[in-house]
mmCIF file of C-alpha atoms in Angstrom:
data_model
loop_
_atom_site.group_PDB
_atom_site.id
_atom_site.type_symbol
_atom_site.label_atom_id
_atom_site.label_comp_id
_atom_site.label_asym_id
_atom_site.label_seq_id
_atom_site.Cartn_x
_atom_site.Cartn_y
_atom_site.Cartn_z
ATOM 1 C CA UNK L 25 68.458 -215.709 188.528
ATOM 2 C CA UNK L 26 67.305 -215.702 185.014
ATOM 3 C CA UNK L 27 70.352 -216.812 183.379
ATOM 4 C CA UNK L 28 69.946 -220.079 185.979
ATOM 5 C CA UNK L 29 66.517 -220.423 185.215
ATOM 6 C CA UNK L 30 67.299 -220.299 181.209
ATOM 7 C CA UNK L 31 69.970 -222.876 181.565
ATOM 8 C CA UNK L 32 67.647 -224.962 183.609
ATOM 9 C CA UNK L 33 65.184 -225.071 180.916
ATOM 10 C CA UNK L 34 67.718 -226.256 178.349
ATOM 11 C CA UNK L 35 68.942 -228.488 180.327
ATOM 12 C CA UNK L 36 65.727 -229.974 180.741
ATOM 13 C CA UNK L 37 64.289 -229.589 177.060
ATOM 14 C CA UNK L 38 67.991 -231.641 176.078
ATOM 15 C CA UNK L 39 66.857 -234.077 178.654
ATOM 16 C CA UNK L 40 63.941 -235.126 177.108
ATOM 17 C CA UNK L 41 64.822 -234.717 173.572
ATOM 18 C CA UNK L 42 67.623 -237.438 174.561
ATOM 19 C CA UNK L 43 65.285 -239.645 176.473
ATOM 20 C CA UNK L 44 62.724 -239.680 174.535
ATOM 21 C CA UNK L 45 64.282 -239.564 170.575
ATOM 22 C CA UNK L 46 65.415 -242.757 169.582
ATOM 23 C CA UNK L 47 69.269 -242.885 169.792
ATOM 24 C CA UNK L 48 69.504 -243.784 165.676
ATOM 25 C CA UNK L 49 68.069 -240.619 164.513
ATOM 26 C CA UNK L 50 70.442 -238.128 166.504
ATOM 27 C CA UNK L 51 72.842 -239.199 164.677
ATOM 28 C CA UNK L 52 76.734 -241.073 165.933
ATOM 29 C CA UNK L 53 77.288 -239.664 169.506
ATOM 30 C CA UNK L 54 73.847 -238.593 170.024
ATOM 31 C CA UNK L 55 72.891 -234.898 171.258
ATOM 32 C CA UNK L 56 76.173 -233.112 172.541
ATOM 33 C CA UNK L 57 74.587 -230.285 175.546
ATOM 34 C CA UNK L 58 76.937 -227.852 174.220
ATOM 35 C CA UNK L 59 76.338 -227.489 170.685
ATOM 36 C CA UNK L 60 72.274 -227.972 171.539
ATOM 37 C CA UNK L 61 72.830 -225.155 174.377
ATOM 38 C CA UNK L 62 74.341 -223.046 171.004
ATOM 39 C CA UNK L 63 71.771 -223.653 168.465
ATOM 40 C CA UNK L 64 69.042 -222.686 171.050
ATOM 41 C CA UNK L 65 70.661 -219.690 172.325
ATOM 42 C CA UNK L 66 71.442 -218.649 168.103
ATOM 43 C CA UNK L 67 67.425 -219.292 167.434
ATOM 44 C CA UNK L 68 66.937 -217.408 170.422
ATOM 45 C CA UNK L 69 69.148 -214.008 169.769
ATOM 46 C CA UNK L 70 68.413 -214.217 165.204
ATOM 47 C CA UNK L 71 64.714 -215.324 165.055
ATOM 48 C CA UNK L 72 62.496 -212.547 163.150
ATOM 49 C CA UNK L 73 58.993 -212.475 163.345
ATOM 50 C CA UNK L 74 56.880 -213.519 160.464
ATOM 51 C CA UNK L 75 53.095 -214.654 159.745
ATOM 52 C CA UNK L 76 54.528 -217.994 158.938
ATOM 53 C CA UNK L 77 55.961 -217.834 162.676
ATOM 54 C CA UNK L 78 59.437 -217.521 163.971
ATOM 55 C CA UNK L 79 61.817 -217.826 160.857
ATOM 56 C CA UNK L 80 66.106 -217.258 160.701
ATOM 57 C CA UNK L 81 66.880 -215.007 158.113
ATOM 58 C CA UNK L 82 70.330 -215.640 156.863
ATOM 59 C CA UNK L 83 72.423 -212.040 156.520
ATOM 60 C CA UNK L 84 69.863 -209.659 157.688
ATOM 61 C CA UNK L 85 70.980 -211.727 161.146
ATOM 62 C CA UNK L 86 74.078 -210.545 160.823
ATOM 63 C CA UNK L 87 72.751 -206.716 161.102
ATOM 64 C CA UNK L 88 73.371 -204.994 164.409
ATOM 65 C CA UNK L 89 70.641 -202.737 166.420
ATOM 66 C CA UNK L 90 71.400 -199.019 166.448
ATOM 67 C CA UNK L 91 68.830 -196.444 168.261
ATOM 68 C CA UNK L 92 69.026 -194.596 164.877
ATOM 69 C CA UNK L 93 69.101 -197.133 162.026
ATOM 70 C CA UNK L 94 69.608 -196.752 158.660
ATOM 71 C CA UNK L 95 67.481 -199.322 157.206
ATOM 72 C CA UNK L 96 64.409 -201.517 158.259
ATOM 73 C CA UNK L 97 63.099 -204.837 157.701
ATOM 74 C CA UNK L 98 59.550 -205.848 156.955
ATOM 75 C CA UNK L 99 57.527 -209.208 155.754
ATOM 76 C CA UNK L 100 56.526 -208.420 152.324
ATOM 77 C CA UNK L 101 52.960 -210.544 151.992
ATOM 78 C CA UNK L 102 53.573 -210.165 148.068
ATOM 79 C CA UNK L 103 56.953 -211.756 148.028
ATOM 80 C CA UNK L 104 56.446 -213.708 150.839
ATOM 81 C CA UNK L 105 59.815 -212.665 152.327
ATOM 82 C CA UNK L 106 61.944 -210.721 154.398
ATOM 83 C CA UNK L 107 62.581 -207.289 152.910
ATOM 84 C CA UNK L 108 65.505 -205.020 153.560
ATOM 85 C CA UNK L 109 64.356 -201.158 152.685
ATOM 86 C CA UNK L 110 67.265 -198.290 153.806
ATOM 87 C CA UNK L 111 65.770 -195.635 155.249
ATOM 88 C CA UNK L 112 68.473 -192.717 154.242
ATOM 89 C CA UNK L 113 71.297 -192.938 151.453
ATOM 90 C CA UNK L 114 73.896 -195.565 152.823
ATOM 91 C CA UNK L 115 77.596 -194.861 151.799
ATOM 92 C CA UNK L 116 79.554 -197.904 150.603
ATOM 93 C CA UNK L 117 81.470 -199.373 153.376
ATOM 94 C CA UNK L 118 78.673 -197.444 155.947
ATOM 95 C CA UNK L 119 77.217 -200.342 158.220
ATOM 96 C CA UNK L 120 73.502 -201.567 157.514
ATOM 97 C CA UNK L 121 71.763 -200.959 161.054
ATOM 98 C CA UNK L 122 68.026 -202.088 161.783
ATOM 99 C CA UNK L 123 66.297 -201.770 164.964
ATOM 100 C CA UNK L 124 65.858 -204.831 167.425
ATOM 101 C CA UNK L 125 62.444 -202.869 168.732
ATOM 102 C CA UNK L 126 62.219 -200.484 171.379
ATOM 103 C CA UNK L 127 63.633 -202.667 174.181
ATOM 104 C CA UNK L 128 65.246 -201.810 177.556
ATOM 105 C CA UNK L 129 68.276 -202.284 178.486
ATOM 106 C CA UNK L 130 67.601 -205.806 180.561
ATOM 107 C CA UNK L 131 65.773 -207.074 177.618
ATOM 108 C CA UNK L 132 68.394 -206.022 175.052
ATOM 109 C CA UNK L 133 71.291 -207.699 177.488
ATOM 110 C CA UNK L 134 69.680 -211.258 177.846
ATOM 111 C CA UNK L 135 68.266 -211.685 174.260
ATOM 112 C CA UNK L 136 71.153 -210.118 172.604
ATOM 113 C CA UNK L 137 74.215 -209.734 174.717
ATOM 114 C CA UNK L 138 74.785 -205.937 174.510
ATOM 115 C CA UNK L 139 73.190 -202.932 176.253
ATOM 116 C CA UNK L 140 72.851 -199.200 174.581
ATOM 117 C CA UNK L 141 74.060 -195.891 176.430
ATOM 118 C CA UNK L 142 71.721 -194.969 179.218
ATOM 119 C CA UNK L 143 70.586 -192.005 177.120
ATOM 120 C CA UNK L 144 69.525 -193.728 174.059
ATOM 121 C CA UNK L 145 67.780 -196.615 176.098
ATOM 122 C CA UNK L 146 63.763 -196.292 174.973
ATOM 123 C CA UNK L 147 62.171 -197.889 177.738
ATOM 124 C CA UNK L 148 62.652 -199.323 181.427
ATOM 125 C CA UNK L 149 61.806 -202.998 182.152
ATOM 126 C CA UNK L 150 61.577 -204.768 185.718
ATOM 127 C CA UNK L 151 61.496 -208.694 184.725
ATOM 128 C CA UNK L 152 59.681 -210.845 187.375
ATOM 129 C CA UNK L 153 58.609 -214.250 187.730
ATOM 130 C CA UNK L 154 54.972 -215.485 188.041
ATOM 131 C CA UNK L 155 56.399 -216.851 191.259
ATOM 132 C CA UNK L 156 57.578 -213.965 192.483
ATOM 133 C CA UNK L 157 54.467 -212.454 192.056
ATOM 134 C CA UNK L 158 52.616 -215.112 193.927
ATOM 135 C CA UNK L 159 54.721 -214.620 196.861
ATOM 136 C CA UNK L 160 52.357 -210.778 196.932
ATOM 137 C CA UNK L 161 49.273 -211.960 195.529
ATOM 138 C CA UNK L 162 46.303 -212.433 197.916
ATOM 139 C CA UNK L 163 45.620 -215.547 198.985
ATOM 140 C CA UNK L 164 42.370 -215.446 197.275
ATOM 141 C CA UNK L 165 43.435 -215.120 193.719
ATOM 142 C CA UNK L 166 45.858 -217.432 194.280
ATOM 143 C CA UNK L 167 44.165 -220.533 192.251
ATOM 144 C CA UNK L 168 43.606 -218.434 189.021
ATOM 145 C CA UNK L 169 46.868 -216.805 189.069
ATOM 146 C CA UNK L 170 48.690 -220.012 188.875
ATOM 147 C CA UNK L 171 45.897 -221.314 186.230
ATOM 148 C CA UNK L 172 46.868 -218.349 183.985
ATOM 149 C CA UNK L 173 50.468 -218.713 183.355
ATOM 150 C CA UNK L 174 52.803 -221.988 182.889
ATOM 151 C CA UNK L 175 55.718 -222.629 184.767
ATOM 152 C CA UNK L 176 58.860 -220.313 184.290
ATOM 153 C CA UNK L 177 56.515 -217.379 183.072
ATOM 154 C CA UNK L 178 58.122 -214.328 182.948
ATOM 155 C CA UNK L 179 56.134 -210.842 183.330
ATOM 156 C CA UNK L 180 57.647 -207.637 181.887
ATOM 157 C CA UNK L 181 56.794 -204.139 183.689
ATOM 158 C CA UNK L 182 57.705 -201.621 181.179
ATOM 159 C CA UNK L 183 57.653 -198.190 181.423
ATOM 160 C CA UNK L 184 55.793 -197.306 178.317
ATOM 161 C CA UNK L 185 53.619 -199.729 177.886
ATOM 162 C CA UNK L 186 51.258 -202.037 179.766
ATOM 163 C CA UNK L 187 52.930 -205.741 178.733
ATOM 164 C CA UNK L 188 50.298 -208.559 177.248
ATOM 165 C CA UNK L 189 51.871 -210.720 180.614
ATOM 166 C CA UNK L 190 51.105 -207.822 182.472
ATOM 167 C CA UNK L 191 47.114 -207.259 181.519
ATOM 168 C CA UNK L 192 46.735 -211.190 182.198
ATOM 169 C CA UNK L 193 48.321 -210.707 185.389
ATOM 170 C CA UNK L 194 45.818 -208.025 186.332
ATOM 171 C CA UNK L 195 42.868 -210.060 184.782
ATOM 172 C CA UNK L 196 43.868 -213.304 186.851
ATOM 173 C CA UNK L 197 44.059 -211.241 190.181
ATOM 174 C CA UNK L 198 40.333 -209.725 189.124
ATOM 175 C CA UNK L 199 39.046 -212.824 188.370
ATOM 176 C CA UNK L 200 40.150 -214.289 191.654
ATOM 177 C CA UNK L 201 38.338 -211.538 193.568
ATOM 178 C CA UNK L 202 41.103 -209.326 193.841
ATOM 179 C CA UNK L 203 42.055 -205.584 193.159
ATOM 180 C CA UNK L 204 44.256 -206.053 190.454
ATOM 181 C CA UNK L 205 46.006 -202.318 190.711
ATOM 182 C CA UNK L 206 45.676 -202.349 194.266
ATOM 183 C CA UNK L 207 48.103 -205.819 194.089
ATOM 184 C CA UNK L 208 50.580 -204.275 191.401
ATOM 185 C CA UNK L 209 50.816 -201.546 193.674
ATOM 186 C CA UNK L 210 52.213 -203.540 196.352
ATOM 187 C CA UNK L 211 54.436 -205.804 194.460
ATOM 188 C CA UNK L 212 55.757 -202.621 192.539
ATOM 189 C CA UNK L 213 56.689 -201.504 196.362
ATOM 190 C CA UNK L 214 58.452 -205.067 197.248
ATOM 191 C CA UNK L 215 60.470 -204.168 194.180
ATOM 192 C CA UNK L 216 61.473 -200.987 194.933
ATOM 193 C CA UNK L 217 62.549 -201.515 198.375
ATOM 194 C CA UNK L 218 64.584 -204.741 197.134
ATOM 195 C CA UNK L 219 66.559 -201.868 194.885
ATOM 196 C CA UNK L 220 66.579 -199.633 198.073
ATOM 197 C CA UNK L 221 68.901 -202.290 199.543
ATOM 198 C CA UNK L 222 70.707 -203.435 196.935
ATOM 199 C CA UNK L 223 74.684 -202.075 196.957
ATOM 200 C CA UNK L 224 75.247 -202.647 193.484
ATOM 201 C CA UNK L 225 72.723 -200.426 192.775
ATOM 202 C CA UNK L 226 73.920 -197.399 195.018
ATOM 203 C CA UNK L 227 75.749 -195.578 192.614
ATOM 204 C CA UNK L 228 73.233 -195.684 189.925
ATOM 205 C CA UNK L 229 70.421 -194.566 192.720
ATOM 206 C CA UNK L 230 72.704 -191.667 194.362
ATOM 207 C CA UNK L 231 73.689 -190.098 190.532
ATOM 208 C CA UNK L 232 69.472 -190.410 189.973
ATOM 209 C CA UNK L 233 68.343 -188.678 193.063
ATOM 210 C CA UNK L 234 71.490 -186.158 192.227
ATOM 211 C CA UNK L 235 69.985 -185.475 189.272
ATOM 212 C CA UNK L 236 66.620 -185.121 190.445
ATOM 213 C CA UNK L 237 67.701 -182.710 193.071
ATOM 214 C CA UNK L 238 67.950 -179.855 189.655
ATOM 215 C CA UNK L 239 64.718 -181.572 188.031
ATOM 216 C CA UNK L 240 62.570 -183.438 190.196
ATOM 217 C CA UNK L 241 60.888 -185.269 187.249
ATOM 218 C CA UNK L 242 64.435 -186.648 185.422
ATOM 219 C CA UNK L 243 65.036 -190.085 185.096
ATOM 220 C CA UNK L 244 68.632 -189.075 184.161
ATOM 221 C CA UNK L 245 70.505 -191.167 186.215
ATOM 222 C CA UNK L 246 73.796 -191.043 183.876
ATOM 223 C CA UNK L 247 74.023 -187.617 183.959
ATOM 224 C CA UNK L 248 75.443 -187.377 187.468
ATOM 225 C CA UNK L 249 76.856 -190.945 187.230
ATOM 226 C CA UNK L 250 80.866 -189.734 186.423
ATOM 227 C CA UNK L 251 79.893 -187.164 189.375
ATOM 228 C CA UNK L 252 79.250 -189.592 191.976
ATOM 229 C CA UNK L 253 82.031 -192.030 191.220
ATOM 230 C CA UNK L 254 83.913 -189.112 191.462
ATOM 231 C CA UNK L 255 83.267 -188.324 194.828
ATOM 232 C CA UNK L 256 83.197 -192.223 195.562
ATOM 233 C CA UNK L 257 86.747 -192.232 194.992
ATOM 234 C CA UNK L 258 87.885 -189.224 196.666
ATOM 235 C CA UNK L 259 86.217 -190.664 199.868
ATOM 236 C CA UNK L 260 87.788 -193.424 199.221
#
């Protein structure tokens, strides 16, 4: 669903850069889709942060994310540039690592294109449209909802933190009458029983409630993954 709803944006933002650039200044054979599809998705996955806004940083793009890097980059307001500090002594031929930020796995997958080992994953996201959300939403708040957030709005529930989407969410449902933690409550519901149902999901929910059988309070789904598929394919 979000993949589609990505490519329908490019699609659309090609659209109107075509229609409405004049044909002599993109150059012989105007705009090909593909390569414009590429250079969005490369500014998407190698933008940094800065104060200047988004910049791409040649070569510290090329680092990779590791849950225990060995270095970190940081805006020096001196130089006015990106600065690459290591963090521990750095053998030659070792990989440079940074971190990408403390991102979940669903995050990681669709900016980046990779996910880390259950275990080393920081956080837990559940990525929703504002639509979906309206489909809960009392009628009542329903005006300043919409009014809040532009179309394709994604809002992030993670599990350590309370996402800026999410606090405008909650502060569009108050301001359209409504109990804004009484209305996350119920969409967080919707969501779970959507998992409930979901086969794909079965394994991953069977090796979690496995593991919760010797600690009530783990989140440890992996632990008792190899377990279950295990006994998956003996039943089999």
């Amino acid at each position: 669903e979000h993949a589609k709803t990505m490519a329908g944006d490019a699609v659309a933002i090609h659209a109107s850069i075509v229609e409405g650039v004049c044909p002599d200044l993109l150059g012989v054979g105007g705009m090909d889709a593909g390569l414009f599809l590429q250079a969005r998705l490369v500014l998407l996955s190698r933008e940094f942060g800065t104060p200047h806004d988004s910049a791409l940083v040649p070569i510290v793009d090329c680092c990779n994310h590791s849950a225990d890097p060995n270095a970190k980059q940081t805006w020096d307001l001196v130089e006015d540039a990106m600065i690459v500090k290591a963090l521990r002594v750095i053998e030659p031929g070792q990989e440079v690592c940074i971190s990408y930020g403390p991102l979940s796995n669903p995050v990681l997958f669709r900016t980046y294109g990779f996910t880390m080992a259950g275990c080393e994953e920081p956080t837990w996201t559940c990525a929703c449209t504002v639509e979906a959300m309206l489909e809960v939403i009392p009628k009542a708040a329903v005006e300043s909802f919409s009014a809040a957030f532009p179309p394709l709005t994604e809002v992030h529930l993670d599990a350590d933190r309370l996402s800026g989407m999410l606090a405008k969410a909650l502060d569009a449902c108050e301001a359209g009458g409504e109990d804004g933690p009484a209305f996350l409550r119920s969409f967080c519901m919707q969501r779970i029983a959507e998992f409930e149902r979901s086969e794909s999901l079965q394994p991953a929910l069977q090796a979690l409630a496995q593991a919760r059988e010797a600690d009530p309070r783990s989140h440890a789904w992996w632990s008792a993954e190899a377990e279950v598929a295990a006994s998956s394919d003996r039943e089999s």
